Amino acid sequence: MTVGVGVIGAGVISAQYLANLTTFPDLEVRFVADIDLERAKARAEEFGIPASGTTEELLADDGIDIVVNLTLPSVHAEVDLAILAAGKHVWSEKPIATNAADARRVLDAAEAAGLRVAVAPDTVLGAGLQSAFRAIADGRIGEPRTAITQVLNPGPERWHPAPEFLFQAGGGPLLDLGPYYLTTLVSVFGSVARVAAVGSISRPKRVVESGPRAGTEFDVTVPSYSALLLEFENGTSAQATFSFESALPRAGFFEITGTDGAIVLPDPNMFDGDSSLWTLESWKGLTGPEQPTPETVEATGPADGRGLGVLELARAIAAGVPERASGALAAHVLDVMLAAAESAERGETVAVTSRVAPVEPLPADWNPKEATL
Ligand SMILES: NC(=O)c1ccc[n+]([C@@H]2O[C@H](COP(=O)([O-])OP(=O)(O)OC[C@H]3O[C@@H](n4cnc5c(N)ncnc54)[C@H](O)[C@@H]3O)[C@@H](O)[C@H]2O)c1
């Protein structure tokens, strides 16, 4: 048996999703929709998907059980609500919504209808992070206590043909990149209890640099730099920096320190990559300038890329168990990001009241290429 999938939003990221979703034997992509019908048609043809058209036409297809929402953050919630109203499960790109009330509406509608809402990032299900999570769960660094993460780059207007949404309400590096890094932090440390943050805009106007609209100027209306201090419910803490204004790129540095050692994870925006492990034990006897050699934690498991979470959702529904990249997790991460934005604006620490349950690591032999349903 295969699970029918429809995709709404045929923009930049739909190519990565379709390249992967079409290789999973448990899924069958049946329809691509977009408000730009030509774009939907071109994407469907590119990946051999049999049908394309409007969202309404997609939602009328009885053979579709899960709808993948790859529209813009400003319309994620309204598109999710339409999908749920049509009796279908949702996989949504991040962020789940641009405000907490919309996220709540989506989760409530799903619960009332007995449907699921799962949300990106699914990079947390990739081989790189899952292997690191297993090493942490095995006690390789002792008890995780603190973390440092930072992702800095010059900004996406260099390569994205329509980058405005990444610099306006619902975007900025905090809401655009934050979900990858904060979901990883929550996966290791549990729920965030409070946040203090600063944020700023270095250049209030930017210019589209590639595609047919190159040269178009647009306004930057949310911080293009955010720095956060986070305290988790269990008393541990982390710091996180997100920037679209650095000429010096630092792609997703992520370090977790525990009572017995530290682990450097691969970039949480990626699905693969080894981790390196530094133990306090390995410093024993080193009294001079020399340093121990870190141990490599090899990434094992699926590294297929965007779409893994859609498959995990389909399998979780079939098995009657909770999906890992849940809407509740995404809503908590949204609460953390909104608390950070509020903290930066008010100059005060802001409490986060939502809580999420810990997520089980994936079994090491979880195989997307196997037909299991
Ligand atoms: N571009 C990336 O590298 C990337 C990576 C990871 C996640 N994402 C996320 O994926 C989502 C889409 O990003 P993108 O870069 O593909 O954007 P994009 O602008 O390239 O594509 C968005 C598409 O959605 C369509 N659309 C907008 N509103 C719609 C509606 N109401 N109904 C139907 N279609 C609608 C647009 O016509 C467009 O084709 C965003 O949430 C973004 O955060 C993007």
Tab-separated table of N, CA and C in Angstrom, residues 50 83 103 122 174 213 219 221 261 321 323 347 349-350:
chain	number	residue	atom	x	y	z
A	50	PRO	N	1.559	13.075	-11.797
A	50	PRO	CA	0.506	13.008	-12.818
A	50	PRO	C	-0.402	14.234	-12.913
A	83	ILE	N	-6.453	22.390	4.500
A	83	ILE	CA	-6.094	20.965	4.338
A	83	ILE	C	-6.866	20.125	5.362
A	103	ALA	N	-1.008	29.217	15.372
A	103	ALA	CA	-0.478	27.865	15.612
A	103	ALA	C	-1.491	27.061	16.438
A	122	ASP	N	12.724	18.515	9.300
A	122	ASP	CA	12.958	17.073	9.434
A	122	ASP	C	14.455	16.748	9.392
A	174	LEU	N	15.885	34.645	12.690
A	174	LEU	CA	15.313	34.001	13.882
A	174	LEU	C	14.210	33.019	13.489
A	213	ARG	N	13.840	39.024	-11.025
A	213	ARG	CA	13.580	40.307	-10.332
A	213	ARG	C	14.858	40.929	-9.774
A	219	ASP	N	12.221	46.304	1.668
A	219	ASP	CA	12.442	46.729	3.056
A	219	ASP	C	12.746	45.537	3.963
A	221	THR	N	12.157	44.489	7.636
A	221	THR	CA	11.304	45.001	8.711
A	221	THR	C	11.413	44.205	10.013
A	261	GLY	N	31.999	15.621	28.890
A	261	GLY	CA	32.603	15.885	27.585
A	261	GLY	C	31.757	16.820	26.759
A	321	VAL	N	1.161	5.570	16.217
A	321	VAL	CA	2.052	6.150	17.236
A	321	VAL	C	2.278	7.628	16.894
A	323	GLU	N	3.935	11.053	15.697
A	323	GLU	CA	5.020	11.407	14.779
A	323	GLU	C	6.076	12.191	15.559
A	347	GLY	N	13.456	44.469	26.046
A	347	GLY	CA	14.656	44.549	26.888
A	347	GLY	C	14.523	43.780	28.177
A	349	THR	N	13.760	39.648	30.078
A	349	THR	CA	13.654	38.195	29.892
A	349	THR	C	12.178	37.825	29.766
A	350	VAL	N	11.870	36.899	28.848
A	350	VAL	CA	10.466	36.518	28.628
A	350	VAL	C	10.288	35.028	28.911
